[in-house]
């Protein structure tokens, strides 16, 4: 880039940052001391307003699962928006039926009927409202460390103080102990034998903090915002048994873990052979186009008796994006790709952990891998400071990472599921150099 063009680009980036500060709510702060202004994306790479190229290892929060601007998805959106851009839920479209049919084909067990919305938050809202109507009950159990979205209900389901706005509490939601093996309150190392203790905690919570008649238990298969917390084997089988015994439905949140991300299966919950009663999806479902979906068994779907519409839900353009995304995912076999590239990533992360003792744990499944950073590995003291250092150091290496965990001390990784072996090696090289930069600063 010429010096004049570079100066103009920097000015436009500064203007965007100034405009952000002047015209936008500041409650959703961008990453980095000096936020990135992105202008283009292609595959695993994005370019900023200053012409710098970054390898995107977080996919806009696990959303561009096929990489940025996948040509087939772009073409489908362009064709649909020029043909029929909006209808509302008052009219039928072939696209909505086809997208629902495709979801039914890959969803576990008897899940067959879908309601479309525009976000994960709305998909969760739909699931809870449905469970309440089906059971005629209103109490819901969620997990500590969970994240469910940004509506009043979803922030109440969410169990991170920092994500819950003040003075917005609603009754009827209780939180049980998260199956968080690295910080298991029962035994270290946590294993299958702890499952019984988690089940006891759930049963005790139902019997002591609710009327004993719950509408639902909601859980992410891997707790995403919580820092990619993977439960011990047998957890979901045992927990769902308890939920059903007390007449509740199991709502499985696959917003982050769905569509092959965990490797080898379309949905995270399939690793534990459990069939959810209701499942919610969003994020990568349409490769970045706003779309949320709630799928369930026909008899549960029929329990929705109140009137409802969604003006934008099932929008034909979102459906076209979702159909094209699904077609590519099936053809490219994203579950198999995430398993192969995920194994490569995991090996690289474990090698890094051996070099840096402040990487307290490497965990995850498939292409959903995390590093929990600590100050003292024996005491497992969370280190948000190291996570911030690593995020910034990776930016210097032109690598974009994600952050999560209760204290903002977990580095989250989730690149495009179409990432190549060479791109993965490239990313791991950048990450290794970023870790070295952190080490130098300690
Ligand atoms: C597990 C989970 N559920 C629900 C949501 C809410 O989705 P959205 O941000 O699309 O409303 C998120 C968002 O990060 C999520 O991670």
Tab-separated table of C-alpha atoms and ligand atoms in Angstrom:
chain	number	residue	atom	x	y	z
A	1	UNK	CA	0.000	0.000	0.000
A	2	UNK	CA	1.332	3.481	-0.835
A	3	UNK	CA	2.097	5.896	2.028
A	4	UNK	CA	-0.832	8.150	1.007
A	5	UNK	CA	-3.321	5.250	0.808
A	6	UNK	CA	-2.048	3.901	4.123
A	7	UNK	CA	-2.569	7.298	5.774
A	8	UNK	CA	-6.115	7.514	4.296
A	9	UNK	CA	-6.919	3.994	5.564
A	10	UNK	CA	-5.686	4.853	9.041
A	11	UNK	CA	-7.812	7.990	9.035
A	12	UNK	CA	-10.899	5.999	8.068
A	13	UNK	CA	-10.187	3.443	10.841
A	14	UNK	CA	-9.843	6.285	13.345
A	15	UNK	CA	-13.118	7.790	12.088
A	16	UNK	CA	-14.879	4.451	12.641
A	17	UNK	CA	-13.521	4.206	16.174
A	18	UNK	CA	-14.560	7.787	16.938
A	19	UNK	CA	-18.016	7.112	15.450
A	20	UNK	CA	-18.350	3.988	17.558
A	21	UNK	CA	-17.608	5.979	20.706
A	22	UNK	CA	-20.039	8.724	19.728
A	23	UNK	CA	-23.027	6.828	18.326
A	24	UNK	CA	-23.065	3.308	19.745
A	25	UNK	CA	-23.849	1.828	23.152
A	26	UNK	CA	-20.536	1.081	24.870
A	27	UNK	CA	-21.902	-2.018	26.655
A	28	UNK	CA	-20.573	-4.483	24.045
A	29	UNK	CA	-16.896	-3.468	23.979
A	30	UNK	CA	-14.763	-4.724	21.101
A	31	UNK	CA	-11.606	-6.765	21.764
A	32	UNK	CA	-8.157	-5.128	22.060
A	33	UNK	CA	-6.814	-1.874	23.545
A	34	UNK	CA	-6.899	-0.556	19.996
A	35	UNK	CA	-9.989	-2.190	18.419
A	36	UNK	CA	-9.792	-3.724	14.959
A	37	UNK	CA	-11.865	-2.221	12.175
A	38	UNK	CA	-12.483	-5.057	9.719
A	39	UNK	CA	-13.362	-4.450	6.103
A	40	UNK	CA	-13.073	-7.809	4.270
A	41	UNK	CA	-12.995	-11.547	4.856
A	42	UNK	CA	-12.125	-14.591	2.755
A	43	UNK	CA	-11.796	-18.134	4.059
A	44	UNK	CA	-9.873	-18.086	7.350
A	45	UNK	CA	-8.509	-14.582	6.744
A	46	UNK	CA	-9.895	-11.117	7.474
A	47	UNK	CA	-8.439	-7.750	6.492
A	48	UNK	CA	-8.636	-4.551	8.500
A	49	UNK	CA	-9.046	-0.946	7.368
A	50	UNK	CA	-5.281	-0.535	7.390
A	51	UNK	CA	-4.813	-3.423	4.964
A	52	UNK	CA	-3.440	-5.863	7.548
A	53	UNK	CA	-4.433	-9.519	7.127
A	54	UNK	CA	-5.323	-11.631	10.186
A	55	UNK	CA	-5.862	-15.363	10.504
A	56	UNK	CA	-9.281	-15.646	12.158
A	57	UNK	CA	-9.078	-18.397	14.778
A	58	UNK	CA	-12.398	-17.523	16.431
A	59	UNK	CA	-14.727	-17.175	13.377
A	60	UNK	CA	-16.708	-14.233	14.743
A	61	UNK	CA	-17.576	-16.336	17.834
A	62	UNK	CA	-17.775	-19.749	16.119
A	63	UNK	CA	-20.114	-18.448	13.442
A	64	UNK	CA	-18.358	-18.382	10.081
A	65	UNK	CA	-18.002	-22.161	10.285
A	66	UNK	CA	-17.250	-22.415	6.558
A	67	UNK	CA	-14.909	-19.435	6.581
A	68	UNK	CA	-15.666	-15.869	5.564
A	69	UNK	CA	-17.704	-15.179	2.436
A	70	UNK	CA	-18.004	-18.796	1.311
A	71	UNK	CA	-18.792	-18.417	-2.427
A	72	UNK	CA	-21.764	-20.809	-2.423
A	73	UNK	CA	-23.373	-19.065	0.547
A	74	UNK	CA	-22.701	-15.618	-0.941
A	75	UNK	CA	-24.283	-16.639	-4.250
A	76	UNK	CA	-27.360	-18.125	-2.569
A	77	UNK	CA	-27.893	-14.916	-0.554
A	78	UNK	CA	-27.426	-12.681	-3.600
A	79	UNK	CA	-29.866	-14.683	-5.713
A	80	UNK	CA	-32.517	-14.870	-2.982
A	81	UNK	CA	-32.361	-11.202	-1.988
A	82	UNK	CA	-32.940	-10.270	-5.621
A	83	UNK	CA	-35.894	-12.675	-5.921
A	84	UNK	CA	-37.894	-12.455	-2.685
A	85	UNK	CA	-36.366	-10.794	0.345
A	86	UNK	CA	-39.106	-10.897	2.969
A	87	UNK	CA	-42.499	-12.500	3.654
A	88	UNK	CA	-42.948	-12.774	7.505
A	89	UNK	CA	-44.430	-15.861	9.138
A	90	UNK	CA	-47.849	-15.010	7.583
A	91	UNK	CA	-46.932	-16.709	4.296
A	92	UNK	CA	-45.220	-19.936	3.320
A	93	UNK	CA	-42.021	-20.333	1.334
A	94	UNK	CA	-40.346	-23.363	-0.158
A	95	UNK	CA	-37.044	-22.184	1.395
A	96	UNK	CA	-38.397	-22.374	4.948
A	97	UNK	CA	-39.679	-25.910	4.429
A	98	UNK	CA	-36.423	-27.037	2.831
A	99	UNK	CA	-34.276	-25.595	5.646
A	100	UNK	CA	-36.483	-27.241	8.296
A	101	UNK	CA	-36.317	-30.569	6.437
A	102	UNK	CA	-32.524	-30.365	6.293
A	103	UNK	CA	-32.321	-29.691	10.047
A	104	UNK	CA	-34.627	-32.644	10.769
A	105	UNK	CA	-32.307	-34.856	8.702
A	106	UNK	CA	-29.230	-34.096	10.800
A	107	UNK	CA	-30.851	-33.512	14.222
A	108	UNK	CA	-30.658	-36.368	16.740
A	109	UNK	CA	-33.509	-38.823	17.320
A	110	UNK	CA	-37.079	-37.705	16.880
A	111	UNK	CA	-36.404	-33.953	16.665
A	112	UNK	CA	-38.323	-32.908	13.605
A	113	UNK	CA	-40.285	-29.630	13.813
A	114	UNK	CA	-38.540	-26.253	13.759
A	115	UNK	CA	-39.398	-22.653	14.617
A	116	UNK	CA	-37.069	-20.081	13.039
A	117	UNK	CA	-35.936	-16.831	14.657
A	118	UNK	CA	-33.029	-14.434	14.195
A	119	UNK	CA	-30.602	-15.261	16.989
A	120	UNK	CA	-29.542	-17.771	19.610
A	121	UNK	CA	-31.230	-15.671	22.283
A	122	UNK	CA	-34.593	-15.942	20.535
A	123	UNK	CA	-34.086	-19.661	19.940
A	124	UNK	CA	-33.566	-20.111	23.705
A	125	UNK	CA	-36.622	-17.943	24.476
A	126	UNK	CA	-38.705	-20.081	22.117
A	127	UNK	CA	-37.482	-23.275	23.775
A	128	UNK	CA	-38.316	-22.080	27.301
A	129	UNK	CA	-41.758	-20.749	26.345
A	130	UNK	CA	-42.472	-24.039	24.606
A	131	UNK	CA	-41.330	-26.170	27.558
A	132	UNK	CA	-43.556	-24.134	29.888
A	133	UNK	CA	-46.594	-24.626	27.647
A	134	UNK	CA	-45.920	-28.356	27.175
A	135	UNK	CA	-45.480	-29.084	30.879
A	136	UNK	CA	-47.880	-26.451	32.250
A	137	UNK	CA	-45.046	-25.467	34.615
A	138	UNK	CA	-42.752	-22.476	34.875
A	139	UNK	CA	-39.598	-23.346	36.806
A	140	UNK	CA	-36.337	-23.888	34.957
A	141	UNK	CA	-32.953	-25.242	36.010
A	142	UNK	CA	-29.764	-24.044	34.345
A	143	UNK	CA	-26.068	-24.602	34.940
A	144	UNK	CA	-23.658	-22.239	36.652
A	145	UNK	CA	-21.117	-20.855	34.130
A	146	UNK	CA	-23.792	-21.054	31.418
A	147	UNK	CA	-24.547	-18.466	28.755
A	148	UNK	CA	-27.946	-18.236	27.072
A	149	UNK	CA	-28.076	-14.815	25.423
A	150	UNK	CA	-29.029	-11.199	26.072
A	151	UNK	CA	-32.811	-10.926	26.581
A	152	UNK	CA	-34.248	-10.584	30.089
A	153	UNK	CA	-34.970	-14.305	30.289
A	154	UNK	CA	-31.664	-15.326	28.698
A	155	UNK	CA	-29.568	-13.102	30.985
A	156	UNK	CA	-31.362	-14.677	33.936
A	157	UNK	CA	-30.532	-18.158	32.643
A	158	UNK	CA	-26.942	-17.041	32.125
A	159	UNK	CA	-24.761	-17.711	35.150
A	160	UNK	CA	-21.949	-15.169	34.985
A	161	UNK	CA	-22.416	-12.065	37.160
A	162	UNK	CA	-20.751	-9.884	34.542
A	163	UNK	CA	-23.319	-10.814	31.847
A	164	UNK	CA	-26.371	-10.160	34.075
A	165	UNK	CA	-27.635	-6.564	34.042
A	166	UNK	CA	-28.457	-5.109	37.449
A	167	UNK	CA	-32.073	-5.068	38.677
A	168	UNK	CA	-33.360	-7.458	36.024
A	169	UNK	CA	-33.952	-10.626	38.043
A	170	UNK	CA	-36.866	-12.869	37.204
A	171	UNK	CA	-38.116	-15.640	39.439
A	172	UNK	CA	-38.287	-19.352	38.757
A	173	UNK	CA	-34.756	-20.004	37.513
A	174	UNK	CA	-32.291	-21.966	39.637
A	175	UNK	CA	-28.677	-22.857	38.873
A	176	UNK	CA	-26.931	-26.108	39.735
A	177	UNK	CA	-23.225	-26.983	39.891
A	178	UNK	CA	-21.499	-26.963	36.523
A	179	UNK	CA	-19.733	-30.183	35.485
A	180	UNK	CA	-16.387	-28.362	35.277
A	181	UNK	CA	-13.741	-31.084	35.640
A	182	UNK	CA	-10.727	-28.738	36.039
A	183	UNK	CA	-12.456	-27.131	39.037
A	184	UNK	CA	-14.557	-30.084	40.172
A	185	UNK	CA	-15.710	-29.526	43.776
A	186	UNK	CA	-15.959	-33.282	44.398
A	187	UNK	CA	-12.728	-34.908	43.267
A	188	UNK	CA	-9.479	-34.121	41.453
A	189	UNK	CA	-9.003	-35.340	38.835
A	190	UNK	CA	-12.737	-35.368	38.161
A	191	UNK	CA	-14.021	-38.519	36.499
A	192	UNK	CA	-17.147	-40.566	35.872
A	193	UNK	CA	-17.522	-41.196	39.595
A	194	UNK	CA	-18.336	-37.483	40.134
A	195	UNK	CA	-21.396	-37.752	37.908
A	196	UNK	CA	-23.444	-39.151	40.784
A	197	UNK	CA	-22.572	-36.091	42.896
A	198	UNK	CA	-23.657	-33.703	40.132
A	199	UNK	CA	-26.913	-35.669	39.826
A	200	UNK	CA	-27.434	-35.439	43.614
A	201	UNK	CA	-26.918	-31.670	43.469
A	202	UNK	CA	-29.528	-31.379	40.709
A	203	UNK	CA	-32.037	-33.518	42.585
A	204	UNK	CA	-31.462	-31.582	45.788
A	205	UNK	CA	-31.921	-28.274	43.944
A	206	UNK	CA	-35.219	-29.497	42.477
A	207	UNK	CA	-36.430	-30.659	45.885
A	208	UNK	CA	-35.266	-27.653	47.878
A	209	UNK	CA	-35.375	-24.621	45.577
A	210	UNK	CA	-38.337	-25.348	43.270
A	211	UNK	CA	-41.867	-26.655	43.754
A	212	UNK	CA	-40.491	-30.042	42.727
A	213	UNK	CA	-42.251	-29.656	39.373
A	214	UNK	CA	-39.820	-28.274	36.829
A	215	UNK	CA	-40.583	-27.290	33.241
A	216	UNK	CA	-37.068	-27.775	31.935
A	217	UNK	CA	-33.362	-28.152	32.429
A	218	UNK	CA	-31.287	-26.204	29.904
A	219	UNK	CA	-27.600	-26.844	29.195
A	220	UNK	CA	-24.985	-26.247	26.555
A	221	UNK	CA	-23.276	-29.512	25.602
A	222	UNK	CA	-19.949	-27.700	25.963
A	223	UNK	CA	-20.228	-24.478	27.996
A	224	UNK	CA	-18.966	-21.941	25.473
A	225	UNK	CA	-18.729	-18.550	27.162
A	226	UNK	CA	-17.841	-20.445	30.366
A	227	UNK	CA	-14.573	-21.432	28.656
A	228	UNK	CA	-15.371	-24.599	26.677
A	229	UNK	CA	-16.194	-26.659	29.737
A	230	UNK	CA	-16.630	-30.314	28.722
A	231	UNK	CA	-18.590	-32.468	31.211
A	232	UNK	CA	-17.213	-35.813	32.425
A	233	UNK	CA	-18.374	-38.963	30.589
A	234	UNK	CA	-21.843	-40.130	31.594
A	235	UNK	CA	-22.921	-36.685	32.836
A	236	UNK	CA	-25.729	-35.993	30.389
A	237	UNK	CA	-27.173	-39.527	30.519
A	238	UNK	CA	-27.485	-39.369	34.308
A	239	UNK	CA	-28.660	-35.743	34.536
A	240	UNK	CA	-31.348	-36.134	31.891
A	241	UNK	CA	-32.651	-39.198	33.758
A	242	UNK	CA	-33.192	-37.003	36.839
A	243	UNK	CA	-34.779	-34.185	34.784
A	244	UNK	CA	-37.247	-36.595	33.199
A	245	UNK	CA	-38.054	-38.244	36.531
A	246	UNK	CA	-39.206	-34.835	37.780
A	247	UNK	CA	-41.287	-34.244	34.651
A	248	UNK	CA	-39.023	-31.645	33.026
A	249	UNK	CA	-37.843	-31.388	29.428
A	250	UNK	CA	-34.180	-31.367	28.459
A	251	UNK	CA	-33.343	-28.302	26.345
A	252	UNK	CA	-29.989	-28.759	24.692
A	253	UNK	CA	-28.190	-25.600	23.571
A	254	UNK	CA	-26.077	-26.332	20.492
A	255	UNK	CA	-25.615	-22.676	19.556
A	256	UNK	CA	-21.821	-22.987	19.785
A	257	UNK	CA	-21.250	-26.747	19.619
A	258	UNK	CA	-23.515	-27.609	16.678
A	259	UNK	CA	-22.982	-28.495	13.032
A	260	UNK	CA	-19.917	-30.693	13.375
A	261	UNK	CA	-17.830	-28.318	15.510
A	262	UNK	CA	-17.135	-30.956	18.215
A	263	UNK	CA	-15.838	-33.450	15.623
A	264	UNK	CA	-17.339	-36.725	14.400
A	265	UNK	CA	-20.988	-35.833	15.109
A	266	UNK	CA	-23.356	-33.166	13.871
A	267	UNK	CA	-24.269	-32.094	17.408
A	268	UNK	CA	-22.324	-32.173	20.669
A	269	UNK	CA	-25.014	-34.057	22.558
A	270	UNK	CA	-24.681	-37.037	20.195
A	271	UNK	CA	-21.299	-37.839	21.781
A	272	UNK	CA	-23.258	-38.871	24.872
A	273	UNK	CA	-26.097	-40.735	23.114
A	274	UNK	CA	-28.744	-38.529	24.689
A	275	UNK	CA	-31.780	-37.362	22.739
A	276	UNK	CA	-32.803	-33.833	23.761
A	277	UNK	CA	-36.496	-32.908	23.984
A	278	UNK	CA	-35.780	-29.505	22.466
A	279	UNK	CA	-32.594	-28.297	20.802
A	280	UNK	CA	-31.535	-24.732	19.962
A	281	UNK	CA	-29.173	-23.677	17.195
A	282	UNK	CA	-27.786	-20.419	15.798
A	283	UNK	CA	-24.317	-18.987	15.068
A	284	UNK	CA	-22.811	-21.197	12.345
A	285	UNK	CA	-26.216	-22.410	11.073
A	286	UNK	CA	-26.131	-19.867	8.216
A	287	UNK	CA	-22.390	-19.074	8.245
A	288	UNK	CA	-22.876	-15.593	9.691
A	289	UNK	CA	-26.304	-14.633	8.393
A	290	UNK	CA	-28.677	-13.971	11.366
A	291	UNK	CA	-30.653	-17.153	11.992
A	292	UNK	CA	-31.788	-19.016	15.081
A	293	UNK	CA	-33.709	-22.285	15.201
A	294	UNK	CA	-35.552	-24.311	17.843
A	295	UNK	CA	-36.256	-27.933	16.947
A	296	UNK	CA	-38.368	-30.454	18.852
A	297	UNK	CA	-40.600	-33.502	18.603
A	298	UNK	CA	-43.974	-32.956	16.884
A	299	UNK	CA	-46.046	-33.521	20.052
A	300	UNK	CA	-44.029	-30.892	21.931
A	301	UNK	CA	-44.286	-28.379	19.060
A	302	UNK	CA	-48.052	-28.840	19.108
A	303	UNK	CA	-48.212	-27.707	22.749
A	304	UNK	CA	-47.635	-24.068	21.676
A	305	UNK	CA	-51.183	-22.735	21.953
A	306	UNK	CA	-50.642	-18.964	22.303
A	307	UNK	CA	-50.598	-16.830	19.166
A	308	UNK	CA	-47.109	-15.989	17.950
A	309	UNK	CA	-45.383	-14.485	14.936
A	310	UNK	CA	-41.806	-13.657	14.055
A	311	UNK	CA	-41.597	-10.837	11.508
A	312	UNK	CA	-38.106	-11.752	10.371
A	313	UNK	CA	-38.015	-15.393	11.532
A	314	UNK	CA	-37.709	-17.767	8.570
A	315	UNK	CA	-36.804	-14.869	6.284
A	316	UNK	CA	-36.155	-16.274	2.763
A	317	UNK	CA	-32.661	-14.752	2.576
A	318	UNK	CA	-31.681	-16.289	5.933
A	319	UNK	CA	-33.181	-19.591	4.724
A	320	UNK	CA	-31.171	-19.430	1.478
A	321	UNK	CA	-28.020	-18.772	3.525
A	322	UNK	CA	-28.891	-21.671	5.850
A	323	UNK	CA	-29.652	-24.082	3.010
A	324	UNK	CA	-26.414	-23.252	1.172
A	325	UNK	CA	-24.435	-23.553	4.423
A	326	UNK	CA	-26.040	-26.910	5.163
A	327	UNK	CA	-25.385	-28.165	1.628
A	328	UNK	CA	-21.681	-27.306	1.911
A	329	UNK	CA	-21.462	-28.767	5.429
A	330	UNK	CA	-22.934	-32.086	4.290
A	331	UNK	CA	-20.792	-32.246	1.152
A	332	UNK	CA	-17.574	-31.284	2.949
A	333	UNK	CA	-18.466	-33.398	5.996
A	334	UNK	CA	-17.736	-30.760	8.635
A	335	UNK	CA	-17.921	-33.301	11.515
A	336	UNK	CA	-15.070	-35.331	9.945
A	337	UNK	CA	-13.049	-32.235	9.088
A	338	UNK	CA	-13.455	-30.810	12.612
A	339	UNK	CA	-12.291	-34.157	14.044
A	340	UNK	CA	-9.144	-34.258	11.867
A	341	UNK	CA	-8.123	-30.598	12.193
A	342	UNK	CA	-9.214	-30.624	15.855
A	343	UNK	CA	-6.751	-33.456	16.580
A	344	UNK	CA	-3.980	-31.444	14.905
A	345	UNK	CA	-4.916	-28.358	16.941
A	346	UNK	CA	-5.088	-30.303	20.204
A	347	UNK	CA	-1.637	-31.798	19.637
A	348	UNK	CA	-0.213	-28.313	19.034
A	349	UNK	CA	-1.894	-26.898	22.144
A	350	UNK	CA	-0.646	-29.733	24.332
A	351	UNK	CA	2.897	-29.091	23.064
A	352	UNK	CA	2.471	-25.421	24.056
A	353	UNK	CA	1.184	-26.425	27.486
A	354	UNK	CA	4.344	-28.460	28.084
A	355	UNK	CA	6.398	-25.302	27.427
A	356	UNK	CA	4.324	-22.832	29.462
A	357	UNK	CA	3.159	-23.805	32.928
A	358	UNK	CA	0.670	-20.919	32.986
A	359	UNK	CA	-1.451	-22.913	30.512
A	360	UNK	CA	-3.298	-24.716	33.309
A	361	UNK	CA	-5.498	-26.875	31.105
A	362	UNK	CA	-6.065	-27.596	27.437
A	363	UNK	CA	-9.563	-28.910	26.786
A	364	UNK	CA	-12.340	-29.132	24.266
A	365	UNK	CA	-13.592	-31.320	21.463
A	366	UNK	CA	-12.937	-31.135	17.726
A	367	UNK	CA	-12.431	-27.554	16.605
A	368	UNK	CA	-13.711	-26.123	19.875
A	369	UNK	CA	-10.524	-26.040	21.968
A	370	UNK	CA	-9.509	-23.824	24.868
A	371	UNK	CA	-6.576	-23.020	27.117
A	372	UNK	CA	-7.338	-22.061	30.719
A	373	UNK	CA	-4.636	-19.659	31.895
A	374	UNK	CA	-3.520	-19.559	35.510
A	375	UNK	CA	-1.032	-17.694	37.675
A	376	UNK	CA	-0.200	-20.598	39.937
A	377	UNK	CA	-0.738	-23.979	38.271
A	378	UNK	CA	-0.973	-25.768	41.629
A	379	UNK	CA	-3.593	-23.403	43.035
A	380	UNK	CA	-5.196	-22.946	39.578
A	381	UNK	CA	-5.500	-19.191	40.177
A	382	UNK	CA	-7.332	-17.747	37.141
A	383	UNK	CA	-5.186	-15.298	35.156
A	384	UNK	CA	-7.259	-12.789	33.159
A	385	UNK	CA	-4.096	-10.685	32.881
A	386	UNK	CA	-2.259	-13.435	30.950
A	387	UNK	CA	-5.303	-13.974	28.736
A	388	UNK	CA	-5.271	-10.275	27.847
A	389	UNK	CA	-1.527	-10.374	27.194
A	390	UNK	CA	-1.939	-13.414	24.942
A	391	UNK	CA	-4.870	-11.901	23.052
A	392	UNK	CA	-2.821	-8.775	22.309
A	393	UNK	CA	0.352	-10.762	21.535
A	394	UNK	CA	-1.574	-12.941	19.072
A	395	UNK	CA	-2.874	-9.789	17.402
A	396	UNK	CA	0.752	-8.749	16.906
A	397	UNK	CA	1.218	-12.109	15.161
A	398	UNK	CA	-1.917	-11.384	13.076
A	399	UNK	CA	-3.929	-14.141	14.752
A	400	UNK	CA	-7.418	-13.551	16.182
A	401	UNK	CA	-8.369	-15.517	19.320
A	402	UNK	CA	-11.401	-15.543	21.631
A	403	UNK	CA	-11.641	-15.069	25.385
A	404	UNK	CA	-14.057	-16.658	27.859
A	405	UNK	CA	-14.313	-18.081	31.356
A	406	UNK	CA	-15.859	-16.554	34.458
A	407	UNK	CA	-12.808	-14.334	34.963
A	408	UNK	CA	-11.973	-13.770	31.307
A	409	UNK	CA	-9.001	-16.095	31.732
A	410	UNK	CA	-9.725	-18.780	29.118
A	411	UNK	CA	-8.487	-18.509	25.531
A	412	UNK	CA	-11.084	-19.916	23.139
A	413	UNK	CA	-10.222	-21.231	19.697
A	414	UNK	CA	-12.714	-22.078	16.961
A	415	UNK	CA	-11.552	-21.546	13.381
A	416	UNK	CA	-13.507	-22.320	10.205
A	417	UNK	CA	-14.265	-26.024	9.952
A	418	UNK	CA	-12.844	-25.885	6.404
A	419	UNK	CA	-9.409	-24.787	7.661
A	420	UNK	CA	-6.639	-26.669	5.852
A	421	UNK	CA	-3.778	-28.581	7.448
A	422	UNK	CA	-1.322	-25.901	6.268
A	423	UNK	CA	-3.459	-23.074	7.649
A	424	UNK	CA	-3.659	-24.902	10.977
A	425	UNK	CA	0.144	-25.240	11.095
A	426	UNK	CA	0.401	-21.543	10.255
A	427	UNK	CA	-2.019	-20.651	13.098
A	428	UNK	CA	-0.161	-22.861	15.582
A	429	UNK	CA	3.123	-21.204	14.604
A	430	UNK	CA	1.612	-17.768	15.232
A	431	UNK	CA	0.173	-18.940	18.562
A	432	UNK	CA	3.531	-20.334	19.640
A	433	UNK	CA	5.239	-17.019	18.858
A	434	UNK	CA	2.479	-15.158	20.725
A	435	UNK	CA	3.031	-17.361	23.805
A	436	UNK	CA	6.745	-16.554	23.631
A	437	UNK	CA	5.905	-12.833	23.567
A	438	UNK	CA	3.797	-13.327	26.727
A	439	UNK	CA	6.619	-15.238	28.434
A	440	UNK	CA	8.977	-12.337	27.724
A	441	UNK	CA	6.579	-9.923	29.435
A	442	UNK	CA	6.138	-11.961	32.631
B	1	LIG	C1	-24.553	-21.223	24.037
B	1	LIG	C2	-25.191	-19.949	23.574
B	1	LIG	N1	-26.531	-19.847	23.603
B	1	LIG	C3	-27.154	-18.729	23.198
B	1	LIG	C4	-26.437	-17.650	22.746
B	1	LIG	C5	-27.143	-16.417	22.287
B	1	LIG	O1	-26.986	-16.264	20.898
B	1	LIG	P1	-27.114	-14.831	20.202
B	1	LIG	O2	-25.917	-14.038	20.562
B	1	LIG	O3	-27.189	-15.191	18.733
B	1	LIG	O4	-28.386	-14.224	20.666
B	1	LIG	C6	-25.047	-17.727	22.682
B	1	LIG	C7	-24.234	-16.583	22.193
B	1	LIG	O5	-23.042	-16.527	22.338
B	1	LIG	C8	-24.402	-18.905	23.120
B	1	LIG	O6	-23.073	-19.023	23.124
